[in-house]
Amino acid sequence: MGSEPASGSLDVRWIHGSPERRRRTDPPWQVHRYGDDTVIMRQSKDVTFEAPFTFLLLGDERALLLDTGAVDDDLLRRTVDELVADWLTSRPRSGYQLVVAHTHGHGDHVAGDASFADRPDTVVVGRSVQDVQEFFGFTAWPDQVVEYDLGGRALRLVGIPGHHAASVALHDERTGLLFTGDSVYPGRIYVADFPAFVDSMNRLVEFAEARAVTHVLGCHIEMTREPGRDYYFGCRYQPEEPPLQMTVGQLRTLRDAAVSVADRPGPHRFDDFVLYNGMGVGTQIPLAARGLVCRAMDVLRRRGRTSQI
């Protein structure tokens, strides 16, 4: 198991959108230092309702940026450049590489890729299963655990398809953080291939139980603090969010929940997440309809014509 993971700070209030759309107060990106070599960033709901999280891990030889957000601009690129330059101030070296990889290939996690395409000493990993396999050295996808070294900082990856064919989970030995993308997080977990997802959750629980895991970090927050209640699809103001971080215990609960609804298509509510078994028309239409109704209610509320729902 190695030494105990280095401690870090998750004492942070994440930006969660502005109550008035015409008076936006959030910065485009929030930057939080979990440690001096680990940075968690959130894209603002004032920019995109997706509000995804991205992660920067800095090693002795290279850094890994995990995901690039939901909006195609250069703000993340500039932020990462500043963070890397600051890191290298006390560790000067030439040719320090940045690897831009993804928890999975959906658009709200890869939109900023183009900004890094011309960056010196940078590799942008492709989004397909083949791209992921070739770059990280998978030869027995998705069961194989592979190691990727940042230089004195060992990362281990395992495939977890189901939400997306190329979904991966990544464990950072230094901090004990387990990154799970859109497969495990406090929100609506959309599953395209449910049998593959159940297999992946079994694999991920086994993977996590074999390692020192401090926190499980997904890429969104969509739940409220009320058990079983999520913010509606497209919501841009979420003042009552739970923490981003989850536990291995919650991971086990999600695995057990997936097993329990494997033969029942549609949405299934649990305290810390909502599982969507399949994303057919029968699922998408109610999801979108609820979003439209709730957005209309938000407009009326802001005009003082209705109470909080």
GROMACS .gro file of N, CA, C and O in nm, residues 37 46 110 113 120 152 170 178 203 223 237 253:
model
   48
   37ASP      N    1   0.078   2.085  -0.509
   37ASP     CA    2   0.097   2.013  -0.635
   37ASP      C    3  -0.033   1.955  -0.691
   37ASP      O    4  -0.032   1.874  -0.783
   46ASP      N    5  -2.226   3.051  -1.427
   46ASP     CA    6  -2.255   3.172  -1.502
   46ASP      C    7  -2.206   3.159  -1.647
   46ASP      O    8  -2.249   3.235  -1.734
  110VAL      N    9  -1.427   1.821  -2.276
  110VAL     CA   10  -1.320   1.828  -2.376
  110VAL      C   11  -1.322   1.958  -2.455
  110VAL      O   12  -1.239   1.978  -2.545
  113ASP      N   13  -0.998   2.161  -2.528
  113ASP     CA   14  -0.880   2.093  -2.583
  113ASP      C   15  -0.805   2.178  -2.686
  113ASP      O   16  -0.682   2.179  -2.690
  120PRO      N   17   0.352   2.451  -2.631
  120PRO     CA   18   0.478   2.375  -2.632
  120PRO      C   19   0.480   2.267  -2.524
  120PRO      O   20   0.419   2.282  -2.418
  152GLY      N   21   0.803   1.083  -0.993
  152GLY     CA   22   0.788   1.081  -0.848
  152GLY      C   23   0.644   1.086  -0.802
  152GLY      O   24   0.616   1.106  -0.683
  170LEU      N   25  -0.905   0.722  -1.213
  170LEU     CA   26  -0.763   0.745  -1.191
  170LEU      C   27  -0.738   0.764  -1.042
  170LEU      O   28  -0.806   0.845  -0.978
  178LEU      N   29  -0.923   0.972  -0.572
  178LEU     CA   30  -0.974   0.885  -0.677
  178LEU      C   31  -1.067   0.966  -0.766
  178LEU      O   32  -1.172   1.013  -0.721
  203ARG      N   33  -1.575  -0.338  -1.063
  203ARG     CA   34  -1.431  -0.325  -1.083
  203ARG      C   35  -1.377  -0.207  -1.003
  203ARG      O   36  -1.269  -0.215  -0.942
  223MET      N   37  -2.680   1.743  -0.702
  223MET     CA   38  -2.774   1.717  -0.593
  223MET      C   39  -2.788   1.841  -0.506
  223MET      O   40  -2.703   1.932  -0.509
  237TYR      N   41  -2.811   2.806  -1.081
  237TYR     CA   42  -2.789   2.861  -0.947
  237TYR      C   43  -2.817   2.751  -0.846
  237TYR      O   44  -2.930   2.704  -0.834
  253THR      N   45  -2.223   0.205  -0.213
  253THR     CA   46  -2.368   0.224  -0.218
  253THR      C   47  -2.414   0.242  -0.362
  253THR      O   48  -2.517   0.186  -0.402
   0.00000   0.00000   0.00000
